[in-house]
Coordinates of C-alpha atoms and ligand atoms in Angstrom, one line a residue:
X1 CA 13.5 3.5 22.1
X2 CA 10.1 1.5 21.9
X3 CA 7.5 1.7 19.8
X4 CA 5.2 3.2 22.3
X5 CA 7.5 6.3 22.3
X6 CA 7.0 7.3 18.3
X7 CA 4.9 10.7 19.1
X8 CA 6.1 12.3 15.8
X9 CA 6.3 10.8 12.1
X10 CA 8.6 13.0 9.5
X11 CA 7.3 12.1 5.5
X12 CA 9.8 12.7 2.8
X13 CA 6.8 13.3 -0.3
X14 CA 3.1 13.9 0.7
X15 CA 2.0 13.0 -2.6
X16 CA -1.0 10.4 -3.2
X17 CA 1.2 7.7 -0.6
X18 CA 2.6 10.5 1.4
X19 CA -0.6 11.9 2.1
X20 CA -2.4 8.7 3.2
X21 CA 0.5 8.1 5.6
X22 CA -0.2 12.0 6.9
X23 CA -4.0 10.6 7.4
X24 CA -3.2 6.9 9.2
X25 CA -0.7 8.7 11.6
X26 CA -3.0 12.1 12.1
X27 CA -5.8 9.6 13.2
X28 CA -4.0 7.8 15.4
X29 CA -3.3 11.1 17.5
X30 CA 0.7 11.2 16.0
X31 CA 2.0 14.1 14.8
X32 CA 3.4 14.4 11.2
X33 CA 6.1 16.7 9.5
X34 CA 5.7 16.6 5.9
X35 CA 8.7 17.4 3.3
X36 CA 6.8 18.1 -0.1
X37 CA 8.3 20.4 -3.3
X38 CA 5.1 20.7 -4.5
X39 CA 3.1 24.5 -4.0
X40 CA 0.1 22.8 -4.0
X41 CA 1.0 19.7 -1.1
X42 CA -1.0 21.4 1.7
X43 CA -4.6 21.6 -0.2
X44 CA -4.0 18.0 -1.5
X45 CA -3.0 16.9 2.0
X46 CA -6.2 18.7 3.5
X47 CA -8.3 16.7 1.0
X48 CA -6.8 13.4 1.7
X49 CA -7.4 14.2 5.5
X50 CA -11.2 15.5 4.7
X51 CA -11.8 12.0 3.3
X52 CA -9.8 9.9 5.4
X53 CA -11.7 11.3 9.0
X54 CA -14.7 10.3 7.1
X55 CA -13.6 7.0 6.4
X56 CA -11.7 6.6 9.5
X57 CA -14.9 7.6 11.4
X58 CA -17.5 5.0 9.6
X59 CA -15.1 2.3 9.9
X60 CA -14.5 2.3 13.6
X61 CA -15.5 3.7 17.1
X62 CA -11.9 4.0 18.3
X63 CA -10.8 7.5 18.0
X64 CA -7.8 9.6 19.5
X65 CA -8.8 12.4 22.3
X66 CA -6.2 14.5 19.8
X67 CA -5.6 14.1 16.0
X68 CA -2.3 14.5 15.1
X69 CA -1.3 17.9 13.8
X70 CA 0.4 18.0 10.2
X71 CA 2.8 19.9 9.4
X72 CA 3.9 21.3 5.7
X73 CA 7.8 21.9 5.2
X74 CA 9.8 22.8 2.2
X75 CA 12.9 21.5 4.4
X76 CA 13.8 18.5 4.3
X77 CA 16.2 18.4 7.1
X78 CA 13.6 19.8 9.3
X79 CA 11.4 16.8 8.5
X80 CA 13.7 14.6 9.8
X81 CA 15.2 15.8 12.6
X82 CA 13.5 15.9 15.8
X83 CA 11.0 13.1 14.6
X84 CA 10.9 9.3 16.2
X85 CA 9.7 7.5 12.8
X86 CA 10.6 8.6 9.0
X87 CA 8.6 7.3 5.9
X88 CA 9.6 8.1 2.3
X89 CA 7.0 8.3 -0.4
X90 CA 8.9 9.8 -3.3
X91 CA 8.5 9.2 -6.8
X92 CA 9.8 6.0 -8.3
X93 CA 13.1 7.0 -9.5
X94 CA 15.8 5.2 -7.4
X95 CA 18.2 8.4 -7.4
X96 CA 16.3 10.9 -6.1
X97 CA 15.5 7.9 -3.3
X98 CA 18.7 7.2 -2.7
X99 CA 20.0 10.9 -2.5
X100 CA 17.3 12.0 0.0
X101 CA 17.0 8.9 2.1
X102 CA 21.0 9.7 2.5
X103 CA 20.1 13.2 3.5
X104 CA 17.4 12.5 5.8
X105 CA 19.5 9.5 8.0
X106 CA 22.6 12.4 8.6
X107 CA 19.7 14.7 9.4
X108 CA 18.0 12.0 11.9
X109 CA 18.7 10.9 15.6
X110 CA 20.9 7.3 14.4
X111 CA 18.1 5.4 16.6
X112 CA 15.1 7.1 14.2
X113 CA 13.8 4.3 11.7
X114 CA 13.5 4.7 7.9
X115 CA 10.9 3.4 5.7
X116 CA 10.6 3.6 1.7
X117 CA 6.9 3.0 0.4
X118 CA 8.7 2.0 -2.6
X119 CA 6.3 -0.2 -4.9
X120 CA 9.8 -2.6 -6.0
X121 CA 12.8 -0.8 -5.3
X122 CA 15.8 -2.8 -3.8
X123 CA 16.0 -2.0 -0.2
X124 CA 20.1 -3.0 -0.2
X125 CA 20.2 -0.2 -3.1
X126 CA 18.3 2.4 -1.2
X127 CA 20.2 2.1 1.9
X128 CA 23.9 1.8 0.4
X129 CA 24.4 6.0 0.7
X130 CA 22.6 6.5 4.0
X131 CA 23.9 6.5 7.8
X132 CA 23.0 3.5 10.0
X133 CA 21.8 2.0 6.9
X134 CA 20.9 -0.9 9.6
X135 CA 17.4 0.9 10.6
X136 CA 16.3 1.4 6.9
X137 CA 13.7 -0.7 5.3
X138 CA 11.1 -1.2 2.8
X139 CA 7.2 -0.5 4.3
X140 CA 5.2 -0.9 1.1
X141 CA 1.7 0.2 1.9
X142 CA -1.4 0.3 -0.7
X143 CA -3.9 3.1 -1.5
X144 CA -5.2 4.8 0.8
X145 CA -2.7 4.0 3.5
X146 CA -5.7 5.2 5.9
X147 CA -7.4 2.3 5.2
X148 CA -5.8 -0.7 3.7
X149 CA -3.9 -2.6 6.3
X150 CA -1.2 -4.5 4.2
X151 CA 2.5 -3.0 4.6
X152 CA 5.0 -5.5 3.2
X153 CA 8.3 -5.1 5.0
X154 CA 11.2 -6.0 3.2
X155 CA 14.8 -5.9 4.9
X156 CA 17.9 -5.3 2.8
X157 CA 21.3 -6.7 3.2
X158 CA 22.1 -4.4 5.6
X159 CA 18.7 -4.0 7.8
X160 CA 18.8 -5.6 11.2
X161 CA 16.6 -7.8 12.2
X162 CA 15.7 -5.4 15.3
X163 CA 14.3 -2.7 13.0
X164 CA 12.2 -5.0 10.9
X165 CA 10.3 -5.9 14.4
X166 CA 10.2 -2.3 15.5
X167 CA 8.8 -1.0 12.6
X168 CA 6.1 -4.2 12.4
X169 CA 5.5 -3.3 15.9
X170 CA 4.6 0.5 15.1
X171 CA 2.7 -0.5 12.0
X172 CA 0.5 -3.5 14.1
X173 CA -0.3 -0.2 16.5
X174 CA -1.8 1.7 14.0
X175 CA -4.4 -0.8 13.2
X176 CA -1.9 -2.3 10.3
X177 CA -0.9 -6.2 9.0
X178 CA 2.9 -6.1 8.1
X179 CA 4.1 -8.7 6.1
X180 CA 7.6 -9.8 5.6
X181 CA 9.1 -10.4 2.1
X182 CA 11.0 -13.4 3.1
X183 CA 13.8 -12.6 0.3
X184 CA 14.2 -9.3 -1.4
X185 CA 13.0 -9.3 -4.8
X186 CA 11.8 -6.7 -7.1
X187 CA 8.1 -5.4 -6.4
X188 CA 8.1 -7.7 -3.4
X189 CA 4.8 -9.9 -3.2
X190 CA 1.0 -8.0 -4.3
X191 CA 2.9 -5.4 -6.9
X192 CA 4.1 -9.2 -8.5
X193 CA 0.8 -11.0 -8.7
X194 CA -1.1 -7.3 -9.3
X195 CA 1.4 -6.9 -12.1
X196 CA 0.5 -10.2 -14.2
X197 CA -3.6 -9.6 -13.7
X198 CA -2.6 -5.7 -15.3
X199 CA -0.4 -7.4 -18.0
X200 CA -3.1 -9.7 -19.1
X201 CA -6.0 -6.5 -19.1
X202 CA -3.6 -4.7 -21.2
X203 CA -3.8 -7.5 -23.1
X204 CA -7.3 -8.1 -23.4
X205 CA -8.1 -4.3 -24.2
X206 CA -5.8 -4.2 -26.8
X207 CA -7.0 -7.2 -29.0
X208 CA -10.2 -5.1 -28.4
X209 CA -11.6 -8.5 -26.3
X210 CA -13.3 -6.0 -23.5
X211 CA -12.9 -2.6 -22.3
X212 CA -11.7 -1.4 -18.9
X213 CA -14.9 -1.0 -17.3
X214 CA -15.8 -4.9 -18.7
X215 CA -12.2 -6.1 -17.4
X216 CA -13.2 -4.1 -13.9
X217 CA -16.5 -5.6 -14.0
X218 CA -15.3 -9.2 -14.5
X219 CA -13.0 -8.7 -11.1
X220 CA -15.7 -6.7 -8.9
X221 CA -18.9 -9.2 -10.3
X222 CA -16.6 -12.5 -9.7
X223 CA -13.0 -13.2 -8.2
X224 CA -12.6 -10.1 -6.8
X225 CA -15.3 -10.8 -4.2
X226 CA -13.8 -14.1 -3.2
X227 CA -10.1 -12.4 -3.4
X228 CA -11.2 -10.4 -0.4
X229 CA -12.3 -13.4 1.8
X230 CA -10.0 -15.7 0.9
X231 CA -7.2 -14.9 -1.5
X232 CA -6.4 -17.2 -4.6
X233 CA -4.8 -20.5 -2.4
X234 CA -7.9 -21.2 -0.2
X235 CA -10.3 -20.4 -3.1
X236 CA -9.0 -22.9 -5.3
X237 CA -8.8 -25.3 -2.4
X238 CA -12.7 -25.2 -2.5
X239 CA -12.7 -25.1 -6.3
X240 CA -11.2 -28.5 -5.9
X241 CA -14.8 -29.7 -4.0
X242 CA -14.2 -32.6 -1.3
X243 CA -11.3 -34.1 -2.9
X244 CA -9.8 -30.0 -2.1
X245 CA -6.1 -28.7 -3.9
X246 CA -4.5 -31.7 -4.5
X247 CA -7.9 -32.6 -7.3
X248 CA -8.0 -28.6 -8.5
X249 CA -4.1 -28.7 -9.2
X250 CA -4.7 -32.1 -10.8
X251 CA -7.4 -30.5 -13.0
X252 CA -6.3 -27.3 -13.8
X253 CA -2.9 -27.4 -13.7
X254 CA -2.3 -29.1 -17.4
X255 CA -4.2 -25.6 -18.9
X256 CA -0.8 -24.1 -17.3
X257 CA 1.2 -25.4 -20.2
X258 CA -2.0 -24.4 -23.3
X259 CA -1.4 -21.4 -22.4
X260 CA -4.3 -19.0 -21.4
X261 CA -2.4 -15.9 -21.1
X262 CA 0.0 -14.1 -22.5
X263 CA 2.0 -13.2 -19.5
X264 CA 5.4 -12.8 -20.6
X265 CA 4.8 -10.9 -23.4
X266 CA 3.9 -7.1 -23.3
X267 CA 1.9 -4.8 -25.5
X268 CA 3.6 -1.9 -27.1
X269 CA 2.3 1.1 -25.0
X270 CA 2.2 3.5 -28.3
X271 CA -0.3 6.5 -28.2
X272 CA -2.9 4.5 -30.0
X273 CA -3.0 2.1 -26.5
X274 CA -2.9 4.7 -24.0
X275 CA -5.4 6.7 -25.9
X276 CA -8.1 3.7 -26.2
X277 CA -7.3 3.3 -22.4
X278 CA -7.3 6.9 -21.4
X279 CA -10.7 7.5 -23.5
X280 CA -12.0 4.0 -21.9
X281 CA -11.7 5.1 -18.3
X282 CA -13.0 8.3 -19.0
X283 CA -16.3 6.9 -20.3
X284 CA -16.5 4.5 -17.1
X285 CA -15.5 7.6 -14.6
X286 CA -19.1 9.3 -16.2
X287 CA -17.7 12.8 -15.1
X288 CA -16.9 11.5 -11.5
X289 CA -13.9 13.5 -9.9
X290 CA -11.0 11.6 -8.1
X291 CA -12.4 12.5 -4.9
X292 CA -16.0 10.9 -5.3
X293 CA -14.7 8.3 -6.2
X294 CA -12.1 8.2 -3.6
X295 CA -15.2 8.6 -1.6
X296 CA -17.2 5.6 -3.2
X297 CA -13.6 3.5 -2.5
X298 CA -13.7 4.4 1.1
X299 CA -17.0 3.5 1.7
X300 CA -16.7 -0.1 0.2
X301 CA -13.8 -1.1 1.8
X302 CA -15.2 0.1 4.7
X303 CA -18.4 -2.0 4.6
X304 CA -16.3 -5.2 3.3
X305 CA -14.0 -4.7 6.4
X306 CA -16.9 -4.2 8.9
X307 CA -18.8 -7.3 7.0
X308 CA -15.5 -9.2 7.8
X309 CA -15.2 -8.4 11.3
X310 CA -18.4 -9.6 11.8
X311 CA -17.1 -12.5 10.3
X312 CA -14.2 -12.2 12.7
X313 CA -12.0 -13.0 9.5
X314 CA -9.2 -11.4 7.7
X315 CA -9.2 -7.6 7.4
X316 CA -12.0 -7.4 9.6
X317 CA -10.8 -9.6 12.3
X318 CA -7.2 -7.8 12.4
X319 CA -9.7 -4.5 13.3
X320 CA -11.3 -6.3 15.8
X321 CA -7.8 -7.0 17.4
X322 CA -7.2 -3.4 17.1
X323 CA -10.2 -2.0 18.5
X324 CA -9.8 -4.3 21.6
X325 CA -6.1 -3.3 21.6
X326 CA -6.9 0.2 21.9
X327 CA -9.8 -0.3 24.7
X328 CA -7.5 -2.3 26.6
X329 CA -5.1 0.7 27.2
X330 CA -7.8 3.4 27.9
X331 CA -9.4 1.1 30.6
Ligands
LIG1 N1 0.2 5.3 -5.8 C1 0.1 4.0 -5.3 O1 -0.9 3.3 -5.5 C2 1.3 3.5 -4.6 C3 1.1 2.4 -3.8 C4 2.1 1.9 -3.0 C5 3.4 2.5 -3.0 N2 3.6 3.5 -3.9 C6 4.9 4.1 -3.9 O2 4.9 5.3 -3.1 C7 5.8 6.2 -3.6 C8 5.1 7.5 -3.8 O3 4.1 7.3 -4.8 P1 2.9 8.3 -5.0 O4 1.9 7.6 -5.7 O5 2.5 8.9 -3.7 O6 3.5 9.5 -5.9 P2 3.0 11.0 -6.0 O7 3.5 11.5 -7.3 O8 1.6 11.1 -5.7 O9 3.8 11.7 -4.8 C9 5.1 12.0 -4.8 C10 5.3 13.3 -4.0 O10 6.7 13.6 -4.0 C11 6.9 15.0 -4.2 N3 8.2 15.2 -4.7 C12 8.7 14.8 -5.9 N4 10.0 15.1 -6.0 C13 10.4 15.7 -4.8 C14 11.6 16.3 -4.3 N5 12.7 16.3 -5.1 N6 11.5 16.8 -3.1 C15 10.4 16.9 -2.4 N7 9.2 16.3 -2.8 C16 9.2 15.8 -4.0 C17 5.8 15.4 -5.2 O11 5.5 16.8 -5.1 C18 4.7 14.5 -4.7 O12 3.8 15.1 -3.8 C19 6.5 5.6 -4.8 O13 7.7 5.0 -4.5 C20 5.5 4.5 -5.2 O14 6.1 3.5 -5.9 C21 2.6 4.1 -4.6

């Protein structure tokens, strides 16, 4: 089967992951089966589609002559059989993964690929119970799936090569930038370095240094701007000024050893530091509901992605290659 052919996506969960994966597909005129326990999955779903059109309509004048329809089922067999592509977006509890990815590959045509969104799950774990374990991987995507275009694939000891480039191929069609993990590891690449930035704001709110909207503040004012261009590598090569990395390693890689973090330790997550957080991020939502600022999200990575492409750099060039890929075929 080639990529071309993958009319119909089944999701195991159509939670906040789940759903975004309902919206990238829906948009791109693919139909999606959705296995969800929860009463409540086909209003949430609606929402995330509500937003995502929006997004998806602001962001780009490609758009499918039909959106995909999406489907609610409290089946999971019926999710899976019959479709060309499966995603999982479960919770994280490596079990219940393991049980239902196993259920869903005996329920599947052996050809059908599987995908975990899995934030650091072991691939090789996830696959060991399931049938043709060779066409399973991890896809981790980021939030919301409709709009961010980084899915990290990471192969386990059983995956084949073949899959991995299917699946990349099928991802890179829907306007998406896989990336392999080149050896599995837990949380695979931008959970790892998102993980020590959070360690360190844990820190710094519990020593009462800043609060969570001062902490978000200090990204969004400062590196966070330049993390969009550039990353951290080819920033710091222009910290280093003519004389480039080699003089900024030389400089600032001595304060490596002082230290100024506290990394590898961890602070106790008791009520008190959940509470300060909790209380914190209330005061900085100001009444705000998740879906205004969903809304407010959308339409700033939508302008940073547009700003890029006129750039024809990163994120925005990768929807420039998309938008020409898609005109391409309709001419
Ligand atoms: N939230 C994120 O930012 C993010 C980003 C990337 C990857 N992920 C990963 O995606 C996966 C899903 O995360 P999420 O944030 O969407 O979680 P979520 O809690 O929003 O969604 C999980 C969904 O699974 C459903 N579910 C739970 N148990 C079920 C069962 N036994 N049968 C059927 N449905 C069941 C729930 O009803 C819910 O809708 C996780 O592996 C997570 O690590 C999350």
């Amino acid at each position: 089967m080639v990529t071309a052919e993958i009319k119909k996506v089944g999701l195991i969960g159509g939670g906040v992951i789940g759903g975004g994966w309902a919206a990238r597909c829906a948009l791109q005129g693919i139909d999606v089966v959705v296995f969800d326990g929860d009463p409540q999955a086909r209003r949430k779903l609606d929402e995330v589609l509500a937003n995502a059109r929006r997004a998806h309509r602001a962001l780009t004048s490609v758009s499918v002559k039909r959106e995909g329809t999406v489907r609610v089922v409290a089946d999971l067999e019926e999710a899976c059989a019959g479709v060309d592509f499966i995603q999982e977006s479960l919770p994280e509890r490596e079990a219940l993964k393991i049980e239902l990815l196993s259920r869903g590959s005996h329920a599947a045509r052996p050809d059908v690929l599987i995908a975990s969104s899995t934030s650091g799950l072991l691939p090789s774990r996830l696959q060991s119970s399931m049938e043709n374990p060779e066409r399973f991987m991890v896809a981790h995507p980021f939030n919301p799936v409709y709009l961010m275009p980084l899915v990290e694939i990471c192969p386990g000891k059983q995956t084949s090569e073949e899959s991995c480039e299917r699946a990349a191929a099928f991802y890179r069609s829907m306007g998406m930038k896989p990336l392999r993990v080149r050896k599995e590891i837990d949380a695979f690449i931008a959970d790892r370095l998102m993980e020590a930035l959070w360690r360190e704001a844990l820190w710094l709110v519990h020593d009462d240094i800043a609060t969570v909207e001062e902490i978000d503040d200090a990204i969004r004012y400062g590196p966070g701007l330049r993390w969009a261009l550039m990353g951290s590598f080819l920033v710091y090569r222009l910290g280093g000024g003519e004389a480039g990395m080699r003089h900024f390693l030389e400089q600032f890689g001595p304060s490596l050893q002082w230290p100024w973090t506290k990394l590898t330790e961890v602070p106790t997550f008791d009520q008190a530091l959940i509470e300060k957080i909790a209380a914190q991020s209330d005061a900085q939502a100001a009444g705000r509901s998740i879906r205004e600022l969903e809304r407010i999200r959308d339409d700033g990575l939508v302008a940073v992605i547009k700003g890029l492409k006129s750039l024809d750099w990163g994120a925005g060039n990768l929807l420039a290659e998309y938008e020409n890929a898609k005109h391409a075929k309709r001419s």
